[in-house]
Coordinates of C-alpha atoms and ligand atoms in Angstrom, one line a residue:
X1 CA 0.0 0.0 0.0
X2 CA 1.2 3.4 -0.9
X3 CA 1.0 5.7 2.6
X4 CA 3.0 8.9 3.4
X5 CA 3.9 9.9 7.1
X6 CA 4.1 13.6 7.7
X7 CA 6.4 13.8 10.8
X8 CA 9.5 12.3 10.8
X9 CA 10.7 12.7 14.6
X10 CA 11.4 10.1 17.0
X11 CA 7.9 8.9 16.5
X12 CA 7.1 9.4 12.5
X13 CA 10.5 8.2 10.8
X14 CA 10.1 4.5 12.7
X15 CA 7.0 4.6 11.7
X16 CA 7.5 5.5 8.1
X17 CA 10.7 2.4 8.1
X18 CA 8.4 0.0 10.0
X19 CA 6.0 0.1 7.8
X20 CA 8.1 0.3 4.8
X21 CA 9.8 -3.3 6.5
X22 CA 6.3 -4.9 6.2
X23 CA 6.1 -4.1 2.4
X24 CA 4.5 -0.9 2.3
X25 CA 5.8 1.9 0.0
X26 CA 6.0 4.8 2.3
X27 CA 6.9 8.7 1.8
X28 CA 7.9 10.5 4.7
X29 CA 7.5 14.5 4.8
X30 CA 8.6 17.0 7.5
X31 CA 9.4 20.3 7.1
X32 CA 12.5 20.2 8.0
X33 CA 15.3 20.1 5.3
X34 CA 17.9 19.0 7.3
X35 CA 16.0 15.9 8.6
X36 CA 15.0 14.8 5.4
X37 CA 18.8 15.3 3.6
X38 CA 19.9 13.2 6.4
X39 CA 17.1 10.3 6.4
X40 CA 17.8 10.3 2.8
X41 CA 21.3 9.2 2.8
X42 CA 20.6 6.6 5.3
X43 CA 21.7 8.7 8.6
X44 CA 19.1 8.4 11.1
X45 CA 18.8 12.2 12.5
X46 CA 18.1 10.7 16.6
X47 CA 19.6 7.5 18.2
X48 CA 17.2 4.6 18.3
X49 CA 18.8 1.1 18.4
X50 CA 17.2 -0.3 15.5
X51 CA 16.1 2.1 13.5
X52 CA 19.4 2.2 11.4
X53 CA 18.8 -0.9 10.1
X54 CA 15.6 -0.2 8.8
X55 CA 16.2 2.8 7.4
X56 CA 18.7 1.5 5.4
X57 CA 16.6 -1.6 4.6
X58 CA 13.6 0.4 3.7
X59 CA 15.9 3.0 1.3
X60 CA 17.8 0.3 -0.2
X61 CA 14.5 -1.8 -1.3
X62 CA 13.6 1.7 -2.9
X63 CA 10.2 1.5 -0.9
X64 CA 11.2 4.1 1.3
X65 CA 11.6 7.5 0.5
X66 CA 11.4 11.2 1.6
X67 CA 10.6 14.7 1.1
X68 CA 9.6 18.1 2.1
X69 CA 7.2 18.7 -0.5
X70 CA 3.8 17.1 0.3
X71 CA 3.1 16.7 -3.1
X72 CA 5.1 13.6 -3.5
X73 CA 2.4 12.2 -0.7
X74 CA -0.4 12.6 -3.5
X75 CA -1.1 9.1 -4.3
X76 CA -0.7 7.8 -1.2
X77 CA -4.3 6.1 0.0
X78 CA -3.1 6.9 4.1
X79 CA -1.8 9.7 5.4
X80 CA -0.3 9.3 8.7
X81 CA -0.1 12.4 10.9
X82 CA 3.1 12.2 13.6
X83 CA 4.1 15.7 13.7
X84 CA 4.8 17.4 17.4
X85 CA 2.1 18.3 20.0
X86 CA 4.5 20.1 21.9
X87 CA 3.9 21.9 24.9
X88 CA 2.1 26.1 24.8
X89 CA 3.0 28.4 27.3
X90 CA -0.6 27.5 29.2
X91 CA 0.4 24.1 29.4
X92 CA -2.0 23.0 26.7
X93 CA -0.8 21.4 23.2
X94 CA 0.2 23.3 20.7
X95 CA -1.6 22.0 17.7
X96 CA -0.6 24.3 14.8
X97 CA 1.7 21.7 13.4
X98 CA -1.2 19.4 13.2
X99 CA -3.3 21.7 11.6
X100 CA -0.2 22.5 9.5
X101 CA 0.2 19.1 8.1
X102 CA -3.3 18.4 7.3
X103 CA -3.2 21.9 5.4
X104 CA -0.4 20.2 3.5
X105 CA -2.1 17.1 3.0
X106 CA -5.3 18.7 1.5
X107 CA -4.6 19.7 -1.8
X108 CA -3.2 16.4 -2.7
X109 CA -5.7 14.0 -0.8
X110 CA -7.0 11.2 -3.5
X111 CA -10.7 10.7 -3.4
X112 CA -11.7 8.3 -0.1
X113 CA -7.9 8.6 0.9
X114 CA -7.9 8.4 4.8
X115 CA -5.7 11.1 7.1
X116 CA -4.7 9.1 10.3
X117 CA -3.8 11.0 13.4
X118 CA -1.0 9.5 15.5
X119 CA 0.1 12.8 17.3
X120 CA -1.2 12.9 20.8
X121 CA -3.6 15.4 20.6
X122 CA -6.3 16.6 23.3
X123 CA -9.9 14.8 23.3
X124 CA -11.7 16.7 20.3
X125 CA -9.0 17.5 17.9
X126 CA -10.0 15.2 15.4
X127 CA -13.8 16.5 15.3
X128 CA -12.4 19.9 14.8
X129 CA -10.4 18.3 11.8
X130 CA -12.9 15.9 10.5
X131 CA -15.1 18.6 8.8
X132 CA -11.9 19.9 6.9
X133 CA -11.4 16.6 5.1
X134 CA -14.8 15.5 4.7
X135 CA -15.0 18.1 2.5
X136 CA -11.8 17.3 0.9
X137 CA -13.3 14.2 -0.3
X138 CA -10.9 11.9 2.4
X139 CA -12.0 10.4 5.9
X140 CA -10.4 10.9 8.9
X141 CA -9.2 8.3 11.6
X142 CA -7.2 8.8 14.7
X143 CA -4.5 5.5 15.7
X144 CA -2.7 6.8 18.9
X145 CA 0.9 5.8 19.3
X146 CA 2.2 4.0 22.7
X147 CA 5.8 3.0 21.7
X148 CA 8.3 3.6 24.4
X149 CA 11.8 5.6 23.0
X150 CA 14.3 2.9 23.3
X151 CA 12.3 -0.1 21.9
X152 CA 10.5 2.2 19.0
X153 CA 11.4 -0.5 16.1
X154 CA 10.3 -3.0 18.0
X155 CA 6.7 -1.5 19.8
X156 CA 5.8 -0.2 16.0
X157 CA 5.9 -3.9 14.7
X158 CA 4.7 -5.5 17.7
X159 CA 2.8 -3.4 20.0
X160 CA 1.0 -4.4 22.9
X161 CA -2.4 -3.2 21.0
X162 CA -3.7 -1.2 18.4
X163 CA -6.2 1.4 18.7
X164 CA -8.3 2.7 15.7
X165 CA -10.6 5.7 16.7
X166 CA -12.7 5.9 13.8
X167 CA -16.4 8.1 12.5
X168 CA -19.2 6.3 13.1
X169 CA -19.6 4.1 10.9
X170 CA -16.8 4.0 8.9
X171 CA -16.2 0.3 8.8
X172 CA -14.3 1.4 5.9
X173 CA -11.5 2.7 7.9
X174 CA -10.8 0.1 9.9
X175 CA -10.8 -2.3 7.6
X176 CA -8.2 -0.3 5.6
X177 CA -6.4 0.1 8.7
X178 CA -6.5 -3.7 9.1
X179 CA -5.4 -4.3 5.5
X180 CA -2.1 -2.2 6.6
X181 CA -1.6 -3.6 9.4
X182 CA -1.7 -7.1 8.7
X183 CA 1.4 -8.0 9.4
X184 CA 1.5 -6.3 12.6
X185 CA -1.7 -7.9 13.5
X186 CA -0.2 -11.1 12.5
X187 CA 1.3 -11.5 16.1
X188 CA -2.3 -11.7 17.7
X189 CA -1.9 -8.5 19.4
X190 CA -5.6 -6.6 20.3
X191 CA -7.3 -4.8 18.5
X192 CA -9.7 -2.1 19.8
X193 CA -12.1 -0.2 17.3
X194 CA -13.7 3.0 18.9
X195 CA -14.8 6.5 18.1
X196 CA -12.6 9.4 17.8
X197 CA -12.5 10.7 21.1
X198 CA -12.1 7.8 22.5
X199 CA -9.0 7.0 20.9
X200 CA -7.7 10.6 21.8
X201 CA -8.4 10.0 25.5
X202 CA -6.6 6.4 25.4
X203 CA -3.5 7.7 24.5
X204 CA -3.6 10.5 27.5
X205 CA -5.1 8.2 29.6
X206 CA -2.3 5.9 29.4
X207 CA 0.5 8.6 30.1
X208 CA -1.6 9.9 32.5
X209 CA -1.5 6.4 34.5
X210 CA 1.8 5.7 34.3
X211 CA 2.8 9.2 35.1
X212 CA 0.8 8.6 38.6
X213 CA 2.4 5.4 38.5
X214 CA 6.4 6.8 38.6
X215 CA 5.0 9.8 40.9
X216 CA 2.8 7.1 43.4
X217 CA 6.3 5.6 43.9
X218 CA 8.0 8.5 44.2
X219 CA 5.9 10.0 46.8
X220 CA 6.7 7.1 48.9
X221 CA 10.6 7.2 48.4
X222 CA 10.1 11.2 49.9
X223 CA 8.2 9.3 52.9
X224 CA 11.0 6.5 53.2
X225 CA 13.9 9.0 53.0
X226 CA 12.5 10.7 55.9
X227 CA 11.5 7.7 58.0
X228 CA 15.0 5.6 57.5
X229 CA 12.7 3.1 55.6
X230 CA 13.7 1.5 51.9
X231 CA 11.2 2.0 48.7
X232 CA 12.8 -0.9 47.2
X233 CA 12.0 -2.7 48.6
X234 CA 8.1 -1.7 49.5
X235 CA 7.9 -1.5 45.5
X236 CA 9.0 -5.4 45.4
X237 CA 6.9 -5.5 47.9
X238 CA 3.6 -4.4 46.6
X239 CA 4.4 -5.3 43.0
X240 CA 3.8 -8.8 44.0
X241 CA 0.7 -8.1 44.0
X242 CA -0.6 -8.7 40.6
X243 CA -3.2 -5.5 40.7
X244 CA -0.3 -3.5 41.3
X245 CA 2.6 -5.1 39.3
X246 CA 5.9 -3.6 39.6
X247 CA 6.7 -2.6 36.1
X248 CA 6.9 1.6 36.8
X249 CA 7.8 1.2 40.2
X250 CA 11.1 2.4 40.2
X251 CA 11.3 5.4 42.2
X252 CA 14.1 7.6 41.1
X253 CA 14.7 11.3 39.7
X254 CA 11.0 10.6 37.9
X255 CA 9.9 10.6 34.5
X256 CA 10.7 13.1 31.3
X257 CA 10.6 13.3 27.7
X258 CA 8.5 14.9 25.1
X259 CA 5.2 12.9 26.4
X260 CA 4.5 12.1 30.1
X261 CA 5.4 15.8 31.2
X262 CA 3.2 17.7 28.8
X263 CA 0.9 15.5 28.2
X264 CA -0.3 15.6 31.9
X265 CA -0.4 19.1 31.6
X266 CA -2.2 19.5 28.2
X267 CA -4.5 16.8 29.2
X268 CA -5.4 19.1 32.5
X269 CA -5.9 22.1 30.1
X270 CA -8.1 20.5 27.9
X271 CA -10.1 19.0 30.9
X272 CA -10.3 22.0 32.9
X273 CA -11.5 23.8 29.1
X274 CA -14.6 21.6 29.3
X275 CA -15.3 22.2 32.9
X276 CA -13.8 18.6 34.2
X277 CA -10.9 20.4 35.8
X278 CA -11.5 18.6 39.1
X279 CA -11.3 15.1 37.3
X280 CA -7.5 15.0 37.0
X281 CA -6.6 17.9 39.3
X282 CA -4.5 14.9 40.5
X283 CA -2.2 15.1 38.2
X284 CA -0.9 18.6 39.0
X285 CA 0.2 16.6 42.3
X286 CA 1.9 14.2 39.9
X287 CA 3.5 16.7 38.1
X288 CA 4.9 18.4 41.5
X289 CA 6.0 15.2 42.8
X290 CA 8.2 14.9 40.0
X291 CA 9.8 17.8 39.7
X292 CA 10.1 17.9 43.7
X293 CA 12.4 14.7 42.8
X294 CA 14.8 17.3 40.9
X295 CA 14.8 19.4 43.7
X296 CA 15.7 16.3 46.1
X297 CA 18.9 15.8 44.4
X298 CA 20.1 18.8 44.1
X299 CA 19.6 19.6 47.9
X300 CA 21.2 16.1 48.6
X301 CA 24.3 17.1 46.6
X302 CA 25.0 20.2 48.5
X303 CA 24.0 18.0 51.6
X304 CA 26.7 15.5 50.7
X305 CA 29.2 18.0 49.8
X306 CA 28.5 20.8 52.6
X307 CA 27.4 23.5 49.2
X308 CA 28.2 23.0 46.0
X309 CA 30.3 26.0 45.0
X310 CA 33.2 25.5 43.6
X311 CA 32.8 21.6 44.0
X312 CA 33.3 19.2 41.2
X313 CA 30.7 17.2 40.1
X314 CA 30.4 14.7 37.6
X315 CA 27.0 13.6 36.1
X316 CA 26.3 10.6 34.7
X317 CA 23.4 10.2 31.8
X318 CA 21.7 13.7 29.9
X319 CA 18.8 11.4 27.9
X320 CA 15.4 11.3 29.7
X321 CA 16.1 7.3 30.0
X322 CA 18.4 4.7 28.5
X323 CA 19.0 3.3 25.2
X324 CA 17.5 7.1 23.7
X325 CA 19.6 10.5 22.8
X326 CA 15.9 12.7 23.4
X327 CA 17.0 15.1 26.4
X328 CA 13.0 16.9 26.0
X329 CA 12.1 17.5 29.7
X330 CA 14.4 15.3 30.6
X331 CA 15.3 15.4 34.4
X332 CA 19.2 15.0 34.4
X333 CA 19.9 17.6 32.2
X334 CA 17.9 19.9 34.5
X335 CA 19.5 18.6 37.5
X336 CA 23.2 19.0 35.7
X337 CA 22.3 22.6 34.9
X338 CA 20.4 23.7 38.1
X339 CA 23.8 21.9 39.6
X340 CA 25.9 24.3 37.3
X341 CA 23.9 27.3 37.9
X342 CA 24.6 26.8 41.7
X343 CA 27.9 27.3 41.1
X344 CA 29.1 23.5 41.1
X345 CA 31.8 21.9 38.2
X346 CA 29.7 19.8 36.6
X347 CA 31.5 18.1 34.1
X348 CA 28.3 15.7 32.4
X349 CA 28.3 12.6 29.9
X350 CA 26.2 10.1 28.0
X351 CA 27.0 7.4 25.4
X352 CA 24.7 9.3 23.2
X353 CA 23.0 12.3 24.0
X354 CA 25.9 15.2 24.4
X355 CA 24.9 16.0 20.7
X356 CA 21.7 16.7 21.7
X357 CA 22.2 18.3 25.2
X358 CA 24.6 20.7 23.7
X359 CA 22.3 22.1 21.5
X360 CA 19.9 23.2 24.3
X361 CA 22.5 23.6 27.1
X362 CA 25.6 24.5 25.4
X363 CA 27.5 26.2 28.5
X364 CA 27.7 22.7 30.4
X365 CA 31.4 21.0 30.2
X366 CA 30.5 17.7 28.6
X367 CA 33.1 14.7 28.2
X368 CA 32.4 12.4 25.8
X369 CA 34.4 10.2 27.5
X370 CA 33.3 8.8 31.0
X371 CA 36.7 8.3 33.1
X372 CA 37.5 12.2 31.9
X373 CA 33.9 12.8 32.9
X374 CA 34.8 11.0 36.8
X375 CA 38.4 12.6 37.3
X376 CA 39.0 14.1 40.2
X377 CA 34.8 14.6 41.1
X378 CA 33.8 15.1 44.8
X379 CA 30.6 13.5 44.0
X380 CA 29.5 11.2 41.4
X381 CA 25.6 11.6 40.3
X382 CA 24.2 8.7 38.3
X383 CA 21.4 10.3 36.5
X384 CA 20.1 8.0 33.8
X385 CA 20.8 4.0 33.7
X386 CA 22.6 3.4 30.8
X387 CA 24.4 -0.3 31.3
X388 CA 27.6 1.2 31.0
X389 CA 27.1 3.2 34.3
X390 CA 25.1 0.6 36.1
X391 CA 28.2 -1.7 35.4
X392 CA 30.7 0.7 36.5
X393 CA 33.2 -1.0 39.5
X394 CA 33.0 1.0 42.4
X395 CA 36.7 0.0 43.0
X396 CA 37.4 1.2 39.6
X397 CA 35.5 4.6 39.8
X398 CA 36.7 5.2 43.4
X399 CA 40.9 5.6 41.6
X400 CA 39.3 8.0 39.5
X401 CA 37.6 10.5 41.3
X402 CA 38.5 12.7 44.4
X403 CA 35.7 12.1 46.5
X404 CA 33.8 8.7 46.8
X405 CA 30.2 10.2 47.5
X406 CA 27.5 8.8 44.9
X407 CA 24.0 10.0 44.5
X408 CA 22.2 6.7 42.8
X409 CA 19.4 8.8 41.1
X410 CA 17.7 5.7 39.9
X411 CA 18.1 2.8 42.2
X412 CA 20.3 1.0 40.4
X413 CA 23.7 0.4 41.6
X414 CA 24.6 -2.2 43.8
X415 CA 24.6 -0.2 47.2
X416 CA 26.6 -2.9 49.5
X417 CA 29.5 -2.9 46.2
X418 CA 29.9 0.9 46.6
X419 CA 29.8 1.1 50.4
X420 CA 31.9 -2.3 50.6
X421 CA 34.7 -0.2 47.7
X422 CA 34.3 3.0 50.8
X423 CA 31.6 4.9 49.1
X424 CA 29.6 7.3 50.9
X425 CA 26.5 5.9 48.8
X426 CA 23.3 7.7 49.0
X427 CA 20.0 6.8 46.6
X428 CA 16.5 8.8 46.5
X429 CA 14.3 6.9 48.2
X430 CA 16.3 4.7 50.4
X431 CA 17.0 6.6 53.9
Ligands
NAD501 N1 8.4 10.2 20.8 C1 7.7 9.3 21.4 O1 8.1 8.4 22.1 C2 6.2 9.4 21.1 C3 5.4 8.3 21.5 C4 4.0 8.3 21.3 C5 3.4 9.5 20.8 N2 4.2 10.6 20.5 C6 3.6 11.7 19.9 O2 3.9 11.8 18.6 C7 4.0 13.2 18.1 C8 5.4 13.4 17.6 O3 6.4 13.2 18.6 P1 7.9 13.1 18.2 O4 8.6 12.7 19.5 O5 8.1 12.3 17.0 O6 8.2 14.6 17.9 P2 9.5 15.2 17.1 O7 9.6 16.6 17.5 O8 10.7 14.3 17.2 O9 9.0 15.2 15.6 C9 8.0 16.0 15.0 C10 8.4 16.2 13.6 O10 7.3 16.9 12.9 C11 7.9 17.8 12.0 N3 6.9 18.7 11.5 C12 6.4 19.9 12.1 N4 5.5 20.5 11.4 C13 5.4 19.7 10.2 C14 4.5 19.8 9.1 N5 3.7 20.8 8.9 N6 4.7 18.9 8.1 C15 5.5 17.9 8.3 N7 6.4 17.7 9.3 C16 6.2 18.6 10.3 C17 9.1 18.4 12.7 O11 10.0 19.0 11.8 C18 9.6 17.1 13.4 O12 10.6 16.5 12.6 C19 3.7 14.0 19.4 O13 2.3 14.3 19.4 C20 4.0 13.1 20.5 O14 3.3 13.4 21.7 C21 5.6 10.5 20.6

C-alpha cells in the first residue's frame, strides 16, 4: 500500500521504516530540510537502536523514501499524521503543526484517501479536523501511538495493542487500517475499534496512568527517606501483588521526555477547558511530585558536599532514560544545569546524547568520555541507567575521582558494592 507519514521525529520516521519493513511503500514528509537530507542518505537524525537498520533496509528496497514537499504524498491512500504536539505556554498542546500538516495534506488527498492522526492530541482534535477533510473528499481516523523511546522499532511492529478511533460508521477505515496492518496484527496483538474521542483520550489516559504510577512511587521514596525506611523494597513489595505489578515502580529522579510531562499538563488544560478540571486535578500533584524529585537531588548534593560552589561534580546520563539520545524535559539535564547554575563543576556525559544536550544547554562542560567525565569529582551523580554506568566498578570509579560520594538517582547500583569499595552511597528513596 502506498501511505506517506508527515512527521518524521522520533515517533514518524520509525513509523515510516516499519512500515516500509512490512512491504508498504511509504513517503515520509517533515518540514525540515535538514531531517530529510539526512534520512535520505541513510543517517538516522536521533539514536534509536534499531532504526538504522531499517532505514537503510527500507531506502535500499527503494520503498522508502522522503521529502519536504507534500506533493510527493499525492497518491498515497493513508496519510499518517506524527508531527509534534509540543507543549504552549498555558500548558495546553500546541496543535498548529497538526493543523499544518493536514493543510499540507489537503490539496493532494485522493478521493476516499484516509488522514490518520498518531500525534497525541487533546480529546476533540479530530472533530475539529474531520469537517476539513470531509470536505476534501478523504475520511479521517485517529491511531494513537504508545511506543516507548528505546524499543520504538520493536513497539511499531509488535505493540501491545492497536487502537483505531474511527467516525461512526466507517467500517471502511478500519478495515483499511486492518489491511495495513496485517502483518503487525499477525502476532495476535488486540485490536480495539472505537470513536474518535475515544481513541484521543486512550492515548492520554495511558501517560496519565503511568505518570501517577512513577509519581505514586515516588511520593513514597520522599516518605522512606524521611522515616529511614527503603522503597525498594516496599515497591518489590507491593508489585507482588498482581493488581499492582511492579513494572513503573522504580522510584528515582521521575519521568521526562516529550510525552509524560506535557501531556499531563495539556490533558489538564483540555479537561479544565470543558469544565472537568476537578477530574484529574491529580495530576498537577503528579506533576509536582516529579519535579520535587529534581529538587531532592540537588539539595542532597549540597547536603553531601556541605554547598556545591566551587565543587566538582560529575554527572552521569543527559537522555530522559536509556537506550535514547531525546533530552525533552528530561530530568538529568535539569539537574546538571540547576547543579551548574549553583555554582558547582559539573563536568556531564552520556554514550549518546551530548549531541543533543549541547544544543539546548551548550554552557555545560561535557566529556564524551566517561573516566574524563569522573576525574577528580567530589561527587558522582548517576542520573540515567545506561548499562555502562550501572556496570561501572566501584573499585574502579573510586581511583578515579577525588571524592567517593554517589547519588544513585535511579536505584540501580549495587549499594553494599559501593559502600563495601568506601563509598559514601546515598539513593533517592532509600533513607
Ligand atoms: N516520541 C515518542 O516516544 C512518542 C510516543 C508516542 C506518541 N508521541 C507523539 O507523537 C508526536 C510526535 O512526537 P515526536 O517525538 O516524534 O516529535 P518530534 O519533535 O521528534 O518530531 C516531530 C516532527 O514533525 C515535523 N513537522 C512539524 N510540522 C510539520 C509539518 N507541517 N509537516 C511535516 N512535518 C512537520 C518536525 O519537523 C519534526 O521532525 C507527538 O504528538 C508526541 O506526543 C511521541
Amino acid at each position: 500500500m502506498k501511505i506517506s507519514v508527515f512527521g518524521c521525529g522520533y515517533l514518524g520516521a520509525v513509523h515510516a521504516a516499519s512500515m516500509a519493513s512490512i512491504g508498504h511503500d511509504v513517503v515520509g514528509v517533515d518540514v525540515d530540510a535538514a531531517k530529510i537530507a539526512s534520512l535520505s542518505e541513510g543517517r538516522p537524525p536521533f539514536f534509536e537502536p534499531g532504526f538504522d537498520e531499517i532505514l537503510q533496509a527500507g531506502l535500499d528496497s527503494g520503498r522508502l523514501t522522503f521529502s519536504t514537499d507534500a506533493a510527493d504524498a499525492a497518491d498515497a491512500e493513508v496519510h499518517f499524521i506524527a508531527v509534534g504536539t509540543p507543549q504552549s505556554a498555558d500548558g495546553s498542546a500546541d496543535l498548529r503543526y497538526v493543523n499544518a500538516a493536514v493543510d499540507a495534506v489537503l490539496p493532494h488527498l485522493a478521493e476516499g484517501a484516509l488522514i490518520v492522526g498518531k500525534s497525541t492530541v487533546p480529546v476533540g482534535t479530530a472533530a475539529e479536523l474531520a469537517p476539513r477533510i470531509d470536505a476534501a473528499g478523504g475520511r479521517l481516523a485517529w491511531n494513537p501511538e504508545f511506543l516507548r523511546e528505546g524499543f520504538a522499532v520493536q513497539d511499531t511492529l509488535t505493540p501491545d495493542r492497536l487502537v483505531y478511533g474511527v467516525a461512526a460508521g466507517d467500517d471502511a477505515a478500519a478495515a483499511k487500517l486492518d489491511e495495513l496492518y496485517a502483518d503487525v496484527l499477525s502476532h495476535g496483538m488486540p485490536r480495539i475499534v472505537t470513536d474518535l474521542a475515544t481513541a484521543e483520550l486512550v492515548k492520554v489516559a495511558a501517560n496519565a496512568f503511568l505518570a501517577t504510577k512513577i509519581s505514586f512511587i515516588n511520593s513514597m521514596a520522599e516518605i522512606a527517606e524521611g522515616v529511614g525506611a527503603d522503597v525498594t523494597q516496599l515497591a518489590d513489595a507491593i508489585g507482588h501483588d498482581a493488581r499492582i505489578g511492579r513494572r513503573f515502580l522504580n522510584a528515582g529522579v521521575g519521568f521526562g521526555g516529550g510525552c509524560l510531562p506535557k501531556d499531563i499538563r495539556a490533558f489538564q488544560a483540555r479537561a479544565t477547558e470543558l469544565g472537568y478540571g476537578d477530574s484529574v486535578a491529580f495530576l498537577g500533584e503528579v506533576d509536582r511530585i516529579n519535579l520535587r524529585r529534581r529538587d531532592r537531588v540537588v539539595d542532597l548534593a549540597s547536603e553531601m558536599l556541605g554547598g556545591v560552589e566551587g565543587r566538582r561534580i560529575a554527572v552521569l546520563g543527559l537522555a530522559f532514560k536509556p537506550d535514547s539520545d531525546d533530552v525533552r524535559d528530561s530530568p538529568a539535564l535539569d539537574i546538571a544545569s540547576r547543579l551548574r547554575e549553583a555554582g558547582a563543576l559539573v563536568t556531564a556525559t552520556d554514550p549518546h546524547a551530548i549531541e543533543t544536550a549541547r544544543r539546548v544547554r551548550p554552557e555545560l562542560d561535557f566529556r564524551p568520555d566517561t573516566d574524563d567525565a569522573l576525574a577528580g569529582a567530589d561527587l558522582v551523580i548517576l542520573l540515567t541507567e545506561w548499562r555502562e554506568y550501572r556496570d561501572l566498578d566501584p573499585e574502579t570509579v573510586a581511583g578515579l575521582v577525588s571524592g567517593t560520594r554517589v547519588i544513585d538517582g535511579r536505584n540501580v547500583l549495587d549499594g553494599a558494592a559501593y559502600r563495601a569499595a568506601g563509598w559514601e552511597y546515598r539513593a533517592l528513596g532509600r533513607g
